[in-house]
Tab-separated table of C-alpha atoms and ligand atoms in Angstrom:
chain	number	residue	atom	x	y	z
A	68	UNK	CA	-9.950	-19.072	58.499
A	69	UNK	CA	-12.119	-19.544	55.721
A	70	UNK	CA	-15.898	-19.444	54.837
A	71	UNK	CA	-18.513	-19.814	52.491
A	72	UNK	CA	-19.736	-15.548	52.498
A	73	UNK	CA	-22.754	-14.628	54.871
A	74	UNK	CA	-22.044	-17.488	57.327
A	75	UNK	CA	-20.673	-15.568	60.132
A	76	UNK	CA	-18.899	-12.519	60.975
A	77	UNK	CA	-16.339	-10.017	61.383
A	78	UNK	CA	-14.912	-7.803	58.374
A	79	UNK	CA	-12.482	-8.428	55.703
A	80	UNK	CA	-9.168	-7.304	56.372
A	81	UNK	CA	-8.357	-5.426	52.969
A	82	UNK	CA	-5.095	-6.797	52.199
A	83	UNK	CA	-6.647	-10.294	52.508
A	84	UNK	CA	-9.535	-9.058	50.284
A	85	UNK	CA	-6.994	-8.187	47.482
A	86	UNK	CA	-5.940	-11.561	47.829
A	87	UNK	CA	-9.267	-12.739	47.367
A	88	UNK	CA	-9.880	-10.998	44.352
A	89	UNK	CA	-6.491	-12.030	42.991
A	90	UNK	CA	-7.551	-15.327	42.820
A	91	UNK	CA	-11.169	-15.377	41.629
A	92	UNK	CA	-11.936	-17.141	38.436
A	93	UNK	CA	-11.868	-14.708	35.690
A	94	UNK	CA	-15.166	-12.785	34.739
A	95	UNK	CA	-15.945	-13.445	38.714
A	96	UNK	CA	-17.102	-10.547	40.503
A	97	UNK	CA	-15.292	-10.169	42.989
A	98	UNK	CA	-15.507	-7.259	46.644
A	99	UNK	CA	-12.740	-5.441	47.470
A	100	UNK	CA	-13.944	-3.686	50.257
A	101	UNK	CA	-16.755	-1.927	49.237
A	102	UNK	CA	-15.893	-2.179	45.537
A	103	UNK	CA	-16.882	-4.510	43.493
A	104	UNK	CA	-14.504	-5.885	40.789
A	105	UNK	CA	-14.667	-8.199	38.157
A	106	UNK	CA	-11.314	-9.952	37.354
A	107	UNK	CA	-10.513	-10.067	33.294
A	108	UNK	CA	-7.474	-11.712	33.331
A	109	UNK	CA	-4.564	-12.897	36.147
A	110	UNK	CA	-3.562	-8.952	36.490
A	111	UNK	CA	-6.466	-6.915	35.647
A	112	UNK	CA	-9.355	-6.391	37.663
A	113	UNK	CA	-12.310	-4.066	36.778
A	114	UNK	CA	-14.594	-1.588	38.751
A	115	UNK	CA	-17.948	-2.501	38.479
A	116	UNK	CA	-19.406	0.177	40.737
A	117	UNK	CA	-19.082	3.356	42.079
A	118	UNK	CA	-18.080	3.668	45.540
A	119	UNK	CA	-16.505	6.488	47.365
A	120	UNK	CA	-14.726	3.834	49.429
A	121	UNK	CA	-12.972	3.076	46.719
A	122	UNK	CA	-10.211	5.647	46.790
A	123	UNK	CA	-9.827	5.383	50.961
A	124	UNK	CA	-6.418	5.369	52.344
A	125	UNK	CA	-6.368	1.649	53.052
A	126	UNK	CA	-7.226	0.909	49.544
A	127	UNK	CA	-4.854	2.422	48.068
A	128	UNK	CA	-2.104	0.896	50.135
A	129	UNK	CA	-3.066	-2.290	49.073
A	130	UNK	CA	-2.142	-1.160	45.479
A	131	UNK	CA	0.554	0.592	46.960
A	132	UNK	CA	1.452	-2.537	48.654
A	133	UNK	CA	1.446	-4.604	45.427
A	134	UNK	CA	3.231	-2.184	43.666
A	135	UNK	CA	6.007	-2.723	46.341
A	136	UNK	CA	5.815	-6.504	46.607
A	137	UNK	CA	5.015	-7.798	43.245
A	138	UNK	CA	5.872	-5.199	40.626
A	139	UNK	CA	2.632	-4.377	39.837
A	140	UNK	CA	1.722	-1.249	38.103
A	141	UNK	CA	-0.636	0.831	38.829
A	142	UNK	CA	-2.562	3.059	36.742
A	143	UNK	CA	-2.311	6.053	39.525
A	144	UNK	CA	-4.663	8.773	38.283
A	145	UNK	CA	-7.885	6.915	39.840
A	146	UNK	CA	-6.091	4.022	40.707
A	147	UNK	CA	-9.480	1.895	41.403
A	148	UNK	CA	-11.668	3.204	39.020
A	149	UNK	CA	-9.384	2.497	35.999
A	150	UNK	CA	-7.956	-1.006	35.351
A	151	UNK	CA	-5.045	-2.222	36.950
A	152	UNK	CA	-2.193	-3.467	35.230
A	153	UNK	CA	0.181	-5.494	36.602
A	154	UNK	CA	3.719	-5.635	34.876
A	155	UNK	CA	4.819	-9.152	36.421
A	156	UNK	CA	4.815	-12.533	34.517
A	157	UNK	CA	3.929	-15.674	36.389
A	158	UNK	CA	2.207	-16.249	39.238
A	159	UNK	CA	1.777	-14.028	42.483
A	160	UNK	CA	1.890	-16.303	45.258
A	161	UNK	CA	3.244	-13.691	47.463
A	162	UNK	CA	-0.560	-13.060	49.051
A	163	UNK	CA	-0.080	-16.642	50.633
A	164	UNK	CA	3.003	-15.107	52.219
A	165	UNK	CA	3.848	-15.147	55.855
A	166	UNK	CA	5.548	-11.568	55.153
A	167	UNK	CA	2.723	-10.409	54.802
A	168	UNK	CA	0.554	-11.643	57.900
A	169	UNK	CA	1.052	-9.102	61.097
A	170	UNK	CA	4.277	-10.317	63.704
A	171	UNK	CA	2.877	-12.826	66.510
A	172	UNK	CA	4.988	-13.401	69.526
A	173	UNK	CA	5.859	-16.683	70.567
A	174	UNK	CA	2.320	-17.903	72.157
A	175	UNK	CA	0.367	-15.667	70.201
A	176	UNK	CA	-1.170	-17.461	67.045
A	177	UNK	CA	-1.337	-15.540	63.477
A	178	UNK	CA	-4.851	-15.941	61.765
A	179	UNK	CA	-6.352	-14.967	58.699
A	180	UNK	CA	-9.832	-14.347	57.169
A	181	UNK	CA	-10.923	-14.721	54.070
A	182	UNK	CA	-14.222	-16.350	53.246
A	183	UNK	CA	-13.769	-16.679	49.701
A	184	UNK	CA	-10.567	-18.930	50.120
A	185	UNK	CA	-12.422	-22.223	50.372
A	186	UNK	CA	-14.261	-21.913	47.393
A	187	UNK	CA	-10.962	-20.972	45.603
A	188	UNK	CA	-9.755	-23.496	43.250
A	189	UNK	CA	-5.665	-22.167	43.608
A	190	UNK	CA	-6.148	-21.424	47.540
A	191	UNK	CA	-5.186	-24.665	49.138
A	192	UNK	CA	-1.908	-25.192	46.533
A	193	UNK	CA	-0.624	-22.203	47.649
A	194	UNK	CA	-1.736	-22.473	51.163
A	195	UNK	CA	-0.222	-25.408	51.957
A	196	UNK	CA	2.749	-24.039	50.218
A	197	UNK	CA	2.834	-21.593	52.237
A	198	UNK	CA	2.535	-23.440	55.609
A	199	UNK	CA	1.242	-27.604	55.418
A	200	UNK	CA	0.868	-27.483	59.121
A	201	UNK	CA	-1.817	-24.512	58.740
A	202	UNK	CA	-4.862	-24.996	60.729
A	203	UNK	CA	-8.363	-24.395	58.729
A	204	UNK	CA	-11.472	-23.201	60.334
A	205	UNK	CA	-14.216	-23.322	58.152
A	206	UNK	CA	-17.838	-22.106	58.642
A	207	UNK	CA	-20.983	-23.369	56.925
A	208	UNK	CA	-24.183	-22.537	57.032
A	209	UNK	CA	-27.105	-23.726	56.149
A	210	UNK	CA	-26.669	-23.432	51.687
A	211	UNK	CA	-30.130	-22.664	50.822
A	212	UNK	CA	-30.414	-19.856	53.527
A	213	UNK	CA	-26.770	-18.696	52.558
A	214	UNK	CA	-27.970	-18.072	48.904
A	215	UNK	CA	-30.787	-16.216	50.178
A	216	UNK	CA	-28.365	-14.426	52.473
A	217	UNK	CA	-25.664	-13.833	49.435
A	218	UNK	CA	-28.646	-12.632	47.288
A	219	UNK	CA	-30.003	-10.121	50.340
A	220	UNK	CA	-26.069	-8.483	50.337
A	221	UNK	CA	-25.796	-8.358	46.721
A	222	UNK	CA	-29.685	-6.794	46.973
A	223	UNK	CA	-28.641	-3.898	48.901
A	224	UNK	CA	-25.855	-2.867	47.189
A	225	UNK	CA	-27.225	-2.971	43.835
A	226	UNK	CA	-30.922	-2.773	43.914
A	227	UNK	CA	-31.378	-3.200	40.288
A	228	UNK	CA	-30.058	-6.766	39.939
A	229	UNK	CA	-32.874	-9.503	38.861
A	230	UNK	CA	-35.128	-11.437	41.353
A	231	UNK	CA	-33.839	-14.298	43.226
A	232	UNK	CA	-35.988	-16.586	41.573
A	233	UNK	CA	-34.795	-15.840	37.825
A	234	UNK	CA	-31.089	-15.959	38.695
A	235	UNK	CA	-32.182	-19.227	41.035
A	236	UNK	CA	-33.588	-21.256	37.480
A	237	UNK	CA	-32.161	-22.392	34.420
A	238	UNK	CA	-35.781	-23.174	33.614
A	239	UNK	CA	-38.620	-22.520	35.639
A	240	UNK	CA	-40.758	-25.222	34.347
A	241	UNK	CA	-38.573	-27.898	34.850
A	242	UNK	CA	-36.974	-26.769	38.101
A	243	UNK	CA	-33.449	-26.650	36.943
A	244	UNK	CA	-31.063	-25.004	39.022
A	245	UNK	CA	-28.341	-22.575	37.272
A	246	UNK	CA	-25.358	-23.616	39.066
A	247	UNK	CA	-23.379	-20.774	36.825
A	248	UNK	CA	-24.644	-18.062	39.606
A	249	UNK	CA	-21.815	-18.250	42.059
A	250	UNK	CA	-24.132	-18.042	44.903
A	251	UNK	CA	-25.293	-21.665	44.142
A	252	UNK	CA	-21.743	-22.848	44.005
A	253	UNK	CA	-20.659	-21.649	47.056
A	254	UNK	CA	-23.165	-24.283	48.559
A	255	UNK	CA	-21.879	-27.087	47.147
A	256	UNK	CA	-19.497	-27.751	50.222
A	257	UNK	CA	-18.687	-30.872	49.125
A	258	UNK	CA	-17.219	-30.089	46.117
A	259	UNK	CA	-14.979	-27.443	47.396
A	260	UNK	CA	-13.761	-29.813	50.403
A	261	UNK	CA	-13.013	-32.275	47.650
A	262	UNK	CA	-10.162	-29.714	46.845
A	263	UNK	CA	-9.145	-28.867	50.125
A	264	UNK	CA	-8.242	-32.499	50.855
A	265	UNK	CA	-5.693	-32.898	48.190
A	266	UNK	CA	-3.682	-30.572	50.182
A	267	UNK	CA	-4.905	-31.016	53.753
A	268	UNK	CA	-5.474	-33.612	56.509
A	269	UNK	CA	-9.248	-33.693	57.726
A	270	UNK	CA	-7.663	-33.873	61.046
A	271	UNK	CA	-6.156	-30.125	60.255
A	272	UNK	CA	-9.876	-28.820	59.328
A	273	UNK	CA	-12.018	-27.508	61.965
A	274	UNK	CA	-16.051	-26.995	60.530
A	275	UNK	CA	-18.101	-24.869	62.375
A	276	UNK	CA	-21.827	-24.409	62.407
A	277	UNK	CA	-22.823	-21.204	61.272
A	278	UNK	CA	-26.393	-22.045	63.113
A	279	UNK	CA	-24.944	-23.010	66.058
A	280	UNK	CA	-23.097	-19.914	66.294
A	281	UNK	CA	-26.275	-18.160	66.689
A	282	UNK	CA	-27.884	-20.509	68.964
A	283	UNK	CA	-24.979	-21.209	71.192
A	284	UNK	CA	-21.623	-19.052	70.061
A	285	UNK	CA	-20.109	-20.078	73.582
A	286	UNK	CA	-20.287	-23.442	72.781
A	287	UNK	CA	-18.823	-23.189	69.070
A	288	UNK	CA	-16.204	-21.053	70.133
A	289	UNK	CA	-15.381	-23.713	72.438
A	290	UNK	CA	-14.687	-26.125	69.810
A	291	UNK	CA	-12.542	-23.631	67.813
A	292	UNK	CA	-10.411	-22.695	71.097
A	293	UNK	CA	-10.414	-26.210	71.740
A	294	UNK	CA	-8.842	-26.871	68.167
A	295	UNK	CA	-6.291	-24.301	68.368
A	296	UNK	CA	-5.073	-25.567	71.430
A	297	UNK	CA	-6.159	-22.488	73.477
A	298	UNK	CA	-7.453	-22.357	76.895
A	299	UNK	CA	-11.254	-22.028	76.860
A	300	UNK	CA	-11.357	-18.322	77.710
A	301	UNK	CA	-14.302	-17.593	75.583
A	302	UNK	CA	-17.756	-18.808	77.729
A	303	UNK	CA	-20.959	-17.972	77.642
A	304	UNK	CA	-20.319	-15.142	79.837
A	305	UNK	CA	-18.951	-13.446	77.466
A	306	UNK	CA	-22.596	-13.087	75.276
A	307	UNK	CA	-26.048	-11.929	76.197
A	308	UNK	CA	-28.728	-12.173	73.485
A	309	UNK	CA	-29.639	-8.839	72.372
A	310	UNK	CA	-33.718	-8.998	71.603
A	311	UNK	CA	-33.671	-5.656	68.969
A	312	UNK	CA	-30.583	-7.427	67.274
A	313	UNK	CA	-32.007	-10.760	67.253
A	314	UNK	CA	-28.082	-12.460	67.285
A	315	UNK	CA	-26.346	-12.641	70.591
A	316	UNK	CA	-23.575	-9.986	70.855
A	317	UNK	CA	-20.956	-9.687	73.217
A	318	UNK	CA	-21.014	-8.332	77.061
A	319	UNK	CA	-18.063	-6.154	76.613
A	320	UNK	CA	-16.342	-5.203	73.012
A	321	UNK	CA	-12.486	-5.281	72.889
A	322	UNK	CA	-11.109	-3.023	74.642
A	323	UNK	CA	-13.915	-1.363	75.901
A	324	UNK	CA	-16.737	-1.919	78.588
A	325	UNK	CA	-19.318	-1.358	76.270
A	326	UNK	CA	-21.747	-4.172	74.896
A	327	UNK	CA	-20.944	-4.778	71.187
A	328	UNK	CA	-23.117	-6.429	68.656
A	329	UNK	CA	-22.317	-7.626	64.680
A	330	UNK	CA	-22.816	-4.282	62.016
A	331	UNK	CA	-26.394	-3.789	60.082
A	332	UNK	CA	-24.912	-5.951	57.506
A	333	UNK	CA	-25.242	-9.171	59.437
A	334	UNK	CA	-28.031	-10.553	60.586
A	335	UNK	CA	-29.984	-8.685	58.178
A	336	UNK	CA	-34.226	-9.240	57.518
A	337	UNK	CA	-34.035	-11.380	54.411
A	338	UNK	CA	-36.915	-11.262	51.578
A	339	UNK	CA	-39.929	-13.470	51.432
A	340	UNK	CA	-38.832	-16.156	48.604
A	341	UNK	CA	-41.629	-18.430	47.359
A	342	UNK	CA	-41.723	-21.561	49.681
A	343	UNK	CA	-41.809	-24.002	46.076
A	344	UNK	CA	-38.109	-22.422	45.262
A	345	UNK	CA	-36.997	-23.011	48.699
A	346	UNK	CA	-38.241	-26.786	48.118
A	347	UNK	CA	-36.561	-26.861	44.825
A	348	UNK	CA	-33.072	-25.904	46.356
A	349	UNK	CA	-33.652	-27.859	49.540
A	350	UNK	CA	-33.493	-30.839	46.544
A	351	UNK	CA	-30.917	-29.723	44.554
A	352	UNK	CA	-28.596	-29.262	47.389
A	353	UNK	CA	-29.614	-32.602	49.759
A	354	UNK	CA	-26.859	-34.984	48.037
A	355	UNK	CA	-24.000	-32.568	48.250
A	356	UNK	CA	-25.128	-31.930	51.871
A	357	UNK	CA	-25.218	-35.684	52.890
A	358	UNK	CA	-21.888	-36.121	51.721
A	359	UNK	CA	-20.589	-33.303	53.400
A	360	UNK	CA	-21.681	-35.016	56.542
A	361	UNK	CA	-20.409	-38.147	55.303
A	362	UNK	CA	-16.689	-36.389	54.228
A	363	UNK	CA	-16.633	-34.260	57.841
A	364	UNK	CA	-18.086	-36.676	60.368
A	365	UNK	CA	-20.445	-34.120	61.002
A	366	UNK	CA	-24.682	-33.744	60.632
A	367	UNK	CA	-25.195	-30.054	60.273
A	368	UNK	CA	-29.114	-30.747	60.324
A	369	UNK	CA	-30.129	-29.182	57.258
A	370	UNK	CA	-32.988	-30.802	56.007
B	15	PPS	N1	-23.959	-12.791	66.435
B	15	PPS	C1	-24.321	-12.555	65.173
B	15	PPS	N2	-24.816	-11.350	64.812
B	15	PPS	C2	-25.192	-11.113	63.538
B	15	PPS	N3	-25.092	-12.027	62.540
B	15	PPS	C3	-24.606	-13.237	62.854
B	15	PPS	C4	-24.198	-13.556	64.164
B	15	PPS	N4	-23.749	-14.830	64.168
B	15	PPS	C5	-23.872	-15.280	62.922
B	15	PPS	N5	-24.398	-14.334	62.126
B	15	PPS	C6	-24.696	-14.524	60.707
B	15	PPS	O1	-23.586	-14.080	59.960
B	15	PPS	C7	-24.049	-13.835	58.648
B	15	PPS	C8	-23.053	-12.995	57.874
B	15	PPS	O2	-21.970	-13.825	57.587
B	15	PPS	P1	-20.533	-13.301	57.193
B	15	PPS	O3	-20.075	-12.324	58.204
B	15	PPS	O4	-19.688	-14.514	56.945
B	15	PPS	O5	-20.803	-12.581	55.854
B	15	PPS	S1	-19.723	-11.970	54.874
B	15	PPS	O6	-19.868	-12.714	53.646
B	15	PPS	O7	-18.394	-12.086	55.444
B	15	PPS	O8	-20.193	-10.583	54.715
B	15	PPS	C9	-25.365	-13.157	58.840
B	15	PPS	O9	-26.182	-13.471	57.734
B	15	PPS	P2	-27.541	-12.692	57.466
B	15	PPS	O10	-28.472	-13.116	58.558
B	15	PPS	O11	-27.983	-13.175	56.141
B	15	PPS	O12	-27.230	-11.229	57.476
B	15	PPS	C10	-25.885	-13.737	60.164
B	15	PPS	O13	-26.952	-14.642	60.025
């Protein structure tokens, strides 16, 4: 399952997250859970921040875990505050590996998460490598609101970092967007499902509205059940619309007979940006958007 970042929900399985990292462009920052990492060459990834997280037990499996799989060495004393190495020549496919996904039984269905995959240059090589008959979910959203979104994450983890507006321009005056701020490129669906489609079959791509999944989740989740070739268990019985969230949640969490709605981190109050810059990037991003609806089929309705 991929994504575009701050288009829908659920957390990032660690492991997968590694993965992610693995294959950012170098001098991309990059999460890792709650660390943030900039990658400075194929093996070497940087801490950027400081994070307690950092050194949690499922963290450090991961580097355990690459230690095990791909001969990568780790520098042990602070394993994720100090650089880590990795000893192995070539590529590292082996995070596209069905070894590593969890055991399914026949019926069940194996998925995987990972937003950043579709805006991933390597990921659909070495997906379809992995498996051509993989099925891709991929949610958009709105891109001007998703920058906004990406900026209000990035905001609350590091404060300090410069208004939306000056990382938004290349020059103010003129209106002329920096598409070097990853947060713009994300947007650019078009682009990245240019990529995807060297590799993949539209028919094996499944594009969910990240707006409808507010407005009606029921009827989304019909569509991906629908795609998989589940039964439609998932209804709108299954949500309520929580007023003090503002996002429908579900009736009963996993497991449990308690209501459950998304973490603080979604569906968060975003900042007031200047109604000119939204104008500006409603522009800049119209032609990529209309031929994302021409490439999918599929009018997401925003503009
Ligand atoms: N039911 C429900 N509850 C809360 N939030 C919801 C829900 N459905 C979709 N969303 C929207 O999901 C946005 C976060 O997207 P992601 O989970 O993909 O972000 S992440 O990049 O993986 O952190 C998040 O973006 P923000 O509103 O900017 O926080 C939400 O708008």
């Amino acid at each position: 399952m991929l994504g575009a970042n701050r288009v829908s929900s659920a957390c990032l399985k660690n492991a997968r997250v590694f993965a992610a990292a693995y294959l950012a462009a170098d001098g991309q920052p990059q999460h890792m859970g709650d660390c943030l990492f900039v990658k400075q060459s194929q093996h070497m990834f940087r801490l950027v921040n400081n994070c307690e997280t950092c050194n949690r037990k499922d963290s450090k499996i991961i580097f355990e875990h690459a230690k095990v799989t791909v001969g990568t060495r780790v520098c042990t004393e602070n394993a994720l505050s100090e650089h880590v190495h990795s000893s192995l020549v070539g590529q590292v496919e082996y995070f596209y590996s069905m070894e590593l996904m969890p055991r399914t039984l026949d019926g069940q269905i194996t998925m995987e998460k990972t937003p950043s995959y579709f805006v991933t240059k390597e990921a659909p090589s070495r997906i379809s490598a992995m498996s051509k008959d993989a099925k891709l979910i991929v949610v958009v959203r709105d891109p001007v609101t998703r920058v906004i979104s990406d900026y209000t994450q990035t905001l609350s983890k590091r404060p300090d970092i410069p208004t939306f507006e000056s990382l938004t321009f290349k020059n103010r005056t003129t209106g002329l967007i920096d598409i070097s701020w990853s947060a713009i490129q994300i947007g650019i669906y078009a682009k990245h499902l240019e990529n995807w489609l060297q590799y993949f079959p539209m028919s094996q791509i499944l594009f969910v509205s990240g707006e409808r999944l507010i407005t009606d989740p029921a009827g989304e989740l019909g569509r991906v059940q629908d795609f998989l070739g589940l039964k439609r268990i998932i209804t709108d019985k299954h949500f309520y619309f929580n007023k003090t969230k503002g996002f429908p949640c579900l009736k009963k969490a996993e497991g449990s007979s308690k209501p459950h709605c998304l973490g603080k981190t979604k569906g968060r109050t975003h900042p007031n940006i200047h109604p000119e810059v939204v104008q500006r990037l409603r522009e800049f991003y119209r032609p990529f958007n209309m031929k994302f609806y021409q490439m999918t089929g599929q009018d997401f309705g925003w503009d």
